[in-house]
Short mmCIF file of C-alpha atoms and ligand atoms in Angstrom, two decimals:
data_model
loop_
_atom_site.label_atom_id
_atom_site.label_comp_id
_atom_site.label_asym_id
_atom_site.label_seq_id
_atom_site.Cartn_x
_atom_site.Cartn_y
_atom_site.Cartn_z
CA MET A 278 171.30 74.10 -94.61
CA THR A 279 171.41 77.24 -92.44
CA ARG A 280 174.85 78.83 -92.44
CA VAL A 281 176.13 80.38 -89.24
CA PHE A 282 179.06 82.71 -88.55
CA SER A 283 180.25 84.04 -85.21
CA GLY A 284 183.49 85.33 -83.74
CA ILE A 285 185.40 86.11 -80.60
CA LYS A 286 187.94 88.93 -80.09
CA PRO A 287 191.33 88.12 -78.54
CA THR A 288 191.20 91.22 -76.33
CA GLY A 289 191.52 89.32 -73.06
CA HIS A 290 191.00 85.95 -71.45
CA LEU A 291 187.65 84.40 -72.31
CA THR A 292 184.99 84.88 -69.64
CA LEU A 293 181.94 83.09 -68.39
CA GLY A 294 179.94 85.69 -70.34
CA ASN A 295 181.55 84.62 -73.60
CA TYR A 296 180.84 81.00 -72.79
CA LEU A 297 177.21 81.30 -71.68
CA GLY A 298 176.33 84.02 -74.17
CA ALA A 299 177.95 82.47 -77.22
CA VAL A 300 180.52 79.67 -77.23
CA ARG A 301 178.51 77.03 -75.39
CA ARG A 302 175.71 77.24 -77.95
CA TRP A 303 178.21 77.07 -80.79
CA ALA A 304 179.52 73.80 -79.36
CA GLU A 305 176.27 72.25 -78.19
CA VAL A 306 173.87 73.30 -80.92
CA GLU A 307 175.14 75.22 -83.93
CA GLN A 308 177.95 72.93 -85.05
CA TYR A 309 175.50 69.99 -85.21
CA GLU A 310 172.49 71.71 -86.70
CA THR A 311 174.03 74.19 -89.11
CA GLU A 312 176.94 74.75 -91.44
CA ALA A 313 178.99 76.78 -88.98
CA LEU A 314 182.09 78.97 -89.08
CA PHE A 315 183.70 80.20 -85.86
CA CYS A 316 186.45 82.74 -85.98
CA VAL A 317 189.03 84.32 -83.70
CA VAL A 318 188.55 87.88 -84.94
CA ASP A 319 192.05 89.13 -84.24
CA LEU A 320 191.86 92.23 -86.46
CA HIS A 321 189.15 93.56 -84.15
CA ALA A 322 191.60 93.37 -81.25
CA LEU A 323 193.73 96.05 -82.94
CA THR A 324 191.04 98.72 -82.65
CA VAL A 325 192.19 99.60 -79.11
CA GLU A 326 195.56 99.86 -77.31
CA HIS A 327 197.18 96.41 -77.52
CA ASP A 328 200.41 94.59 -76.99
CA PRO A 329 201.28 92.59 -80.16
CA ALA A 330 202.76 89.62 -78.28
CA ARG A 331 199.68 89.45 -76.06
CA VAL A 332 197.28 89.51 -79.01
CA ARG A 333 199.22 86.64 -80.58
CA ARG A 334 199.14 84.65 -77.34
CA LEU A 335 195.47 85.35 -76.73
CA SER A 336 194.56 84.39 -80.31
CA ARG A 337 196.03 80.92 -79.91
CA GLN A 338 194.51 80.63 -76.44
CA ALA A 339 191.06 81.62 -77.73
CA ALA A 340 191.32 79.01 -80.51
CA SER A 341 192.38 76.34 -77.99
CA LEU A 342 189.48 77.28 -75.72
CA LEU A 343 186.99 77.03 -78.57
CA LEU A 344 188.23 73.51 -79.25
CA ALA A 345 188.27 72.73 -75.52
CA ALA A 346 184.67 73.93 -75.33
CA GLY A 347 183.80 71.19 -77.79
CA LEU A 348 184.04 72.70 -81.28
CA ASP A 349 184.92 69.81 -83.57
CA PRO A 350 186.85 70.70 -86.76
CA ALA A 351 185.15 67.77 -88.46
CA LEU A 352 181.78 69.45 -87.90
CA CYS A 353 182.54 73.16 -88.20
CA THR A 354 185.20 75.55 -89.50
CA VAL A 355 187.44 77.16 -86.88
CA PHE A 356 189.90 79.79 -88.10
CA VAL A 357 191.61 83.13 -87.51
CA GLN A 358 190.23 86.21 -89.26
CA SER A 359 193.59 87.63 -90.37
CA HIS A 360 194.40 84.35 -92.16
CA VAL A 361 191.64 85.01 -94.68
CA ASP A 362 192.20 88.20 -96.71
CA GLU A 363 188.62 88.25 -97.97
CA HIS A 364 187.45 89.90 -94.73
CA THR A 365 189.49 93.07 -95.28
CA ARG A 366 188.89 93.03 -99.04
CA LEU A 367 185.16 93.10 -98.45
CA SER A 368 185.38 95.54 -95.57
CA TYR A 369 186.52 98.33 -97.89
CA LEU A 370 183.53 97.81 -100.19
CA LEU A 371 181.23 97.99 -97.19
CA GLU A 372 182.94 101.17 -95.99
CA CYS A 373 181.84 102.56 -99.33
CA THR A 374 178.30 101.43 -98.50
CA ALA A 375 178.03 102.57 -94.86
CA THR A 376 177.65 106.19 -93.75
CA ASP A 377 179.64 108.10 -91.17
CA GLY A 378 176.42 108.90 -89.27
CA GLU A 379 175.32 105.31 -88.81
CA LEU A 380 178.74 104.25 -87.54
CA ARG A 381 178.86 107.10 -85.03
CA ARG A 382 175.53 105.93 -83.63
CA MET A 383 176.93 102.56 -82.54
CA ILE A 384 176.72 102.25 -78.75
CA GLN A 385 180.03 100.41 -78.42
CA TYR A 386 181.77 103.15 -80.40
CA LYS A 387 180.30 105.84 -78.16
CA GLU A 388 181.32 103.98 -74.99
CA LYS A 389 184.79 102.92 -76.07
CA SER A 390 185.72 106.21 -77.71
CA ALA A 391 184.63 108.04 -74.54
CA ARG A 392 186.84 105.71 -72.46
CA ALA A 393 189.80 106.19 -74.81
CA ARG A 394 189.42 109.98 -74.60
CA VAL A 395 189.31 109.92 -70.80
CA SER A 396 192.42 107.74 -70.57
CA GLY A 397 194.24 110.03 -73.00
CA ASP A 398 194.62 107.36 -75.71
CA GLY A 399 193.67 108.53 -79.15
CA VAL A 400 190.49 107.06 -80.66
CA ARG A 401 191.61 104.84 -83.52
CA PHE A 402 189.78 105.26 -86.79
CA SER A 403 189.36 101.47 -86.85
CA LEU A 404 187.21 101.71 -83.71
CA LEU A 405 184.69 103.64 -85.79
CA SER A 406 184.92 101.32 -88.79
CA TYR A 407 185.04 98.09 -86.75
CA PRO A 408 181.32 97.23 -87.23
CA VAL A 409 181.91 97.40 -90.99
CA LEU A 410 184.67 94.80 -90.73
CA MET A 411 182.32 92.74 -88.60
CA ALA A 412 179.69 93.04 -91.32
CA ALA A 413 182.28 91.83 -93.83
CA ASP A 414 183.10 88.86 -91.57
CA ILE A 415 179.47 87.79 -91.74
CA LEU A 416 178.50 88.75 -95.30
CA ALA A 417 181.59 87.16 -96.90
CA TYR A 418 180.13 83.77 -95.98
CA ARG A 419 176.52 84.55 -96.82
CA ALA A 420 175.70 83.55 -93.25
CA ASP A 421 172.00 83.24 -92.42
CA GLU A 422 172.42 83.50 -88.67
CA VAL A 423 174.83 85.09 -86.21
CA PRO A 424 174.61 83.62 -82.70
CA VAL A 425 175.72 86.40 -80.33
CA GLY A 426 175.17 87.82 -76.86
CA ASP A 427 172.96 90.92 -76.50
CA ASP A 428 175.87 93.37 -76.79
CA GLN A 429 176.36 92.53 -80.46
CA THR A 430 172.81 92.80 -81.74
CA GLN A 431 173.18 96.43 -82.84
CA HIS A 432 176.16 95.48 -85.00
CA VAL A 433 174.22 92.64 -86.60
CA GLU A 434 171.41 95.12 -87.34
CA LEU A 435 173.94 97.33 -89.12
CA THR A 436 175.16 94.28 -91.06
CA ARG A 437 171.59 93.67 -92.22
CA ASP A 438 171.19 97.30 -93.31
CA LEU A 439 174.44 97.18 -95.29
CA ALA A 440 173.50 93.91 -96.97
CA VAL A 441 170.09 95.24 -98.00
CA ARG A 442 171.57 98.54 -99.26
CA PHE A 443 174.31 96.80 -101.24
CA ASN A 444 171.86 94.33 -102.79
CA GLN A 445 169.49 97.14 -103.78
CA ARG A 446 172.20 99.30 -105.34
CA TYR A 447 174.40 96.72 -107.00
CA GLY A 448 172.30 93.59 -107.44
CA HIS A 449 171.66 90.67 -105.17
CA THR A 450 175.00 89.62 -103.67
CA PHE A 451 174.60 89.02 -99.93
CA THR A 452 172.33 87.01 -97.70
CA VAL A 453 170.66 89.25 -95.11
CA PRO A 454 171.59 87.60 -91.76
CA LYS A 455 169.80 87.67 -88.46
CA ALA A 456 171.14 87.64 -84.89
CA THR A 457 170.15 84.77 -82.62
CA ARG A 458 170.55 84.84 -78.85
CA PRO A 459 170.60 82.24 -76.07
CA PRO A 460 167.37 81.76 -74.09
CA VAL A 461 169.08 82.89 -70.85
CA ALA A 462 172.37 84.61 -70.00
CA ALA A 463 172.45 86.66 -73.20
CA ARG A 464 174.11 89.37 -71.10
CA VAL A 465 176.08 88.07 -68.13
CA MET A 466 176.88 90.98 -65.85
CA ASP A 467 180.00 91.78 -63.83
CA LEU A 468 179.65 90.15 -60.40
CA GLN A 469 180.94 93.29 -58.66
CA ASP A 470 179.02 95.72 -60.83
CA PRO A 471 175.83 94.03 -62.02
CA LEU A 472 174.90 97.03 -64.15
CA SER A 473 177.93 96.46 -66.42
CA LYS A 474 178.51 93.59 -68.81
CA MET A 475 181.14 91.03 -67.85
CA GLY A 476 183.68 91.90 -70.55
CA LYS A 477 187.02 90.24 -71.18
CA SER A 478 188.78 93.50 -72.07
CA HIS A 479 187.67 95.19 -68.85
CA GLU A 480 190.22 95.63 -66.12
CA ALA A 481 190.72 92.26 -64.41
CA GLY A 482 188.75 92.20 -61.19
CA ALA A 483 186.80 90.12 -58.74
CA GLY A 484 183.65 90.52 -60.83
CA ILE A 485 184.88 88.65 -63.90
CA VAL A 486 184.99 84.85 -64.02
CA TYR A 487 187.56 83.67 -66.56
CA LEU A 488 187.17 80.24 -68.12
CA LEU A 489 190.66 79.31 -66.96
CA ASP A 490 190.25 80.50 -63.36
CA ASP A 491 190.99 77.78 -60.78
CA ALA A 492 187.89 76.25 -59.20
CA ASP A 493 188.63 77.96 -55.88
CA VAL A 494 188.99 81.34 -57.55
CA VAL A 495 185.63 80.83 -59.30
CA ARG A 496 184.00 79.93 -55.97
CA LYS A 497 185.49 82.97 -54.26
CA LYS A 498 184.38 85.38 -56.99
CA ILE A 499 180.81 84.07 -56.99
CA MET A 500 180.54 83.94 -53.18
CA ARG A 501 181.65 87.59 -53.08
CA ALA A 502 179.25 88.72 -55.80
CA VAL A 503 177.48 91.98 -55.04
CA THR A 504 173.82 91.31 -54.32
CA ASP A 505 171.13 93.73 -53.29
CA SER A 506 169.93 95.16 -50.01
CA GLY A 507 166.78 92.99 -49.87
CA ARG A 508 166.72 89.47 -48.46
CA GLU A 509 164.14 87.67 -50.53
CA VAL A 510 165.47 85.83 -53.57
CA ALA A 511 163.46 87.23 -56.48
CA TYR A 512 164.16 87.43 -60.20
CA ASP A 513 163.98 91.13 -60.99
CA ARG A 514 166.54 92.49 -63.44
CA GLU A 515 165.59 96.11 -62.82
CA ASP A 516 165.46 96.24 -59.03
CA ARG A 517 167.69 93.30 -58.09
CA PRO A 518 170.30 93.09 -60.83
CA GLY A 519 172.91 91.27 -58.73
CA VAL A 520 170.60 88.45 -57.71
CA ALA A 521 169.04 88.30 -61.18
CA ASN A 522 172.52 87.85 -62.65
CA LEU A 523 173.27 84.92 -60.32
CA LEU A 524 169.91 83.35 -61.11
CA GLU A 525 170.56 83.67 -64.83
CA ILE A 526 174.00 82.13 -64.52
CA LEU A 527 172.61 79.24 -62.48
CA ALA A 528 169.70 78.78 -64.90
CA ALA A 529 172.08 78.72 -67.86
CA CYS A 530 174.27 76.09 -66.15
CA GLU A 531 171.28 73.91 -65.32
CA ASN A 532 169.20 74.61 -68.42
CA GLY A 533 166.55 75.97 -66.06
CA ASP A 534 164.45 79.09 -65.74
CA PRO A 535 165.71 81.96 -63.54
CA GLY A 536 162.22 82.91 -62.32
CA GLU A 537 161.43 79.35 -61.24
CA LEU A 538 164.83 78.90 -59.60
CA ALA A 539 164.27 82.01 -57.49
CA GLY A 540 161.42 80.25 -55.71
CA ALA A 541 163.74 77.46 -54.60
CA TYR A 542 166.01 79.74 -52.51
CA GLU A 543 165.52 81.39 -49.17
CA SER A 544 168.88 83.07 -48.85
CA TYR A 545 171.43 84.76 -51.07
CA GLY A 546 174.14 82.60 -49.50
CA ALA A 547 172.55 79.33 -50.65
CA LEU A 548 172.00 80.76 -54.13
CA LYS A 549 175.64 81.83 -54.38
CA LYS A 550 176.90 78.46 -53.17
CA ASP A 551 174.84 76.51 -55.73
CA THR A 552 175.76 78.93 -58.50
CA ALA A 553 179.45 78.63 -57.68
CA GLU A 554 179.30 74.82 -57.73
CA ALA A 555 177.29 74.77 -60.96
CA VAL A 556 179.84 77.02 -62.69
CA VAL A 557 182.79 74.99 -61.38
CA GLU A 558 181.21 71.78 -62.70
CA LEU A 559 180.31 73.37 -66.02
CA LEU A 560 183.87 74.55 -66.59
CA ARG A 561 185.68 71.47 -65.26
CA PRO A 562 185.75 69.43 -68.53
CA LEU A 563 186.62 72.51 -70.57
CA ARG A 564 189.61 73.32 -68.35
CA LYS A 565 190.82 69.72 -68.56
CA ARG A 566 190.62 69.62 -72.37
CA HIS A 567 192.29 73.01 -72.58
CA ALA A 568 195.28 71.77 -70.58
CA ALA A 569 195.74 68.92 -73.08
CA LEU A 570 195.41 71.23 -76.09
CA ALA A 571 197.77 73.85 -74.67
CA ALA A 572 200.42 71.13 -74.56
CA ASP A 573 199.92 70.48 -78.29
CA PRO A 574 200.09 73.85 -80.12
CA GLY A 575 200.95 72.04 -83.38
CA TYR A 576 197.49 70.44 -83.39
CA VAL A 577 195.76 73.78 -82.82
CA ASP A 578 197.82 75.46 -85.56
CA GLY A 579 196.90 72.62 -87.95
CA VAL A 580 193.18 73.06 -87.22
CA LEU A 581 193.48 76.81 -87.86
CA ARG A 582 195.40 76.29 -91.11
CA GLU A 583 192.81 73.90 -92.50
CA GLY A 584 189.99 76.08 -91.22
CA ALA A 585 191.41 79.13 -93.01
CA GLU A 586 191.73 77.19 -96.25
CA ARG A 587 188.13 76.07 -96.09
CA ALA A 588 186.92 79.56 -95.13
CA ARG A 589 188.89 81.14 -97.98
CA GLY A 590 187.29 78.77 -100.46
CA MET A 591 183.85 79.84 -99.26
CA ALA A 592 184.46 83.59 -99.04
CA ARG A 593 186.48 84.14 -102.22
CA PRO A 594 183.68 83.74 -104.79
CA VAL A 595 181.30 85.90 -102.72
CA VAL A 596 183.81 88.73 -102.36
CA ASP A 597 184.83 88.49 -106.01
CA SER A 598 181.21 88.85 -107.04
CA ALA A 599 180.85 91.90 -104.75
CA TYR A 600 183.88 93.47 -106.48
CA ARG A 601 182.31 92.93 -109.89
CA ALA A 602 178.89 94.13 -108.73
CA MET A 603 180.38 97.39 -107.46
CA GLY A 604 182.05 98.12 -110.78
CA LEU A 605 185.65 97.05 -110.26
CA LEU A 606 187.42 95.74 -113.33
CA PRO A 607 188.29 92.05 -113.03
CA VAL A 608 191.91 90.98 -113.58
CA GLY A 609 192.20 90.35 -117.35
N1 AQP B 34 178.86 89.34 -70.68
C1 AQP B 34 178.42 88.68 -71.75
N2 AQP B 34 177.27 88.00 -71.69
C2 AQP B 34 176.80 87.30 -72.76
N3 AQP B 34 177.48 87.23 -73.93
C3 AQP B 34 178.64 87.88 -74.03
N4 AQP B 34 179.53 88.01 -75.03
C4 AQP B 34 180.56 88.80 -74.62
N5 AQP B 34 180.38 89.18 -73.35
C5 AQP B 34 179.17 88.64 -72.95
C6 AQP B 34 179.39 87.36 -76.33
O1 AQP B 34 180.59 86.63 -76.58
C7 AQP B 34 180.88 86.69 -77.98
C8 AQP B 34 182.30 87.17 -78.21
O2 AQP B 34 182.43 88.41 -77.58
P1 AQP B 34 183.50 89.50 -77.91
O3 AQP B 34 184.82 88.88 -78.01
O4 AQP B 34 183.06 90.28 -79.09
O5 AQP B 34 183.27 90.50 -76.71
P2 AQP B 34 183.76 90.69 -75.21
O6 AQP B 34 184.09 89.41 -74.53
O7 AQP B 34 182.77 91.57 -74.59
O8 AQP B 34 185.16 91.38 -75.43
P3 AQP B 34 185.56 92.85 -75.19
O9 AQP B 34 186.82 93.10 -75.90
O10 AQP B 34 185.50 93.13 -73.71
O11 AQP B 34 184.41 93.53 -75.94
P4 AQP B 34 183.68 94.83 -75.74
O12 AQP B 34 184.58 95.73 -74.92
O13 AQP B 34 183.53 95.23 -77.16
O14 AQP B 34 182.40 94.53 -75.06
C9 AQP B 34 179.86 87.63 -78.61
O15 AQP B 34 178.82 86.84 -79.19
C10 AQP B 34 179.33 88.41 -77.44
O16 AQP B 34 177.99 88.83 -77.65
#
């Protein structure tokens, strides 16, 4: 059976981008069709300025939202990265496999390190090495596929390169994984700045729809989305990014096609109204289940404990064999 691994960083409140680009597919497809592991990758949240109490709170909230989105612990493994030591054990071996040059080429590193420099925060070394930890997250489970939004494909490419290099140098140890993406909404854009990705760690603003926003807030944000100067509703990502973003969001909600949907609208106002209602309806059950789960943190903690145990059992032998392959002396 195909094995799947994917993760979400507790760097902010989960957004519509996270849901349409990743989590919805995990819940609707992957957990049924594959052997799937889904992880709150909390160590990745430490690569930038963070408040420890907030990271803790957001980690539990992210786990609750994954369950509220429909992940079923009887079908898949849901856990927190820092609960399974194998990720950091393997990360070091992969640091000894990766090169400084290939890490400095990562687009996210270039963007985030530039932002950190401008704001006067130092650039943490872990920001550079973060894609190696991500590679360890995936390779420790010998995952075949990594369902992600577009922004993560470069990191999955690096993971593939590291797996191939390690296998060639030290003997076959890792499965070489591939990224998979959703058919639409692989990159949901900020509603106020449709040239930038809707990101949960970005400064909170009117352009980001959070999964836990009230229905009226969602409506307001979508109705105020920046569109383009034209009037005709056309699906054109290059020239009409704002409208294209709305069409993609609507298409994702309705399992439709953005190009075909464009033909059904004569005004931006009508498109915004339908998109807002579609998003509100899509998120309604999730918000309801989340409210119930938030009232029962003991249940969520139990799921994470069992998930970590299962994950550890899967990762341990793989990481142990990587240690041996690289020449480390086993405990006598
Ligand atoms: N806007 C998006 N559209 C489609 N997919 C998205 N994903 C994230 N944003 C979008 C996908 O969601 C999964 C988890 O994402 P993440 O936690 O790694 O990234 P984030 O929400 O983008 O969080 P940050 O902290 O704001 O990340 P940076 O600043 O690194 O972009 C992934 O599968 C991702 O592709």
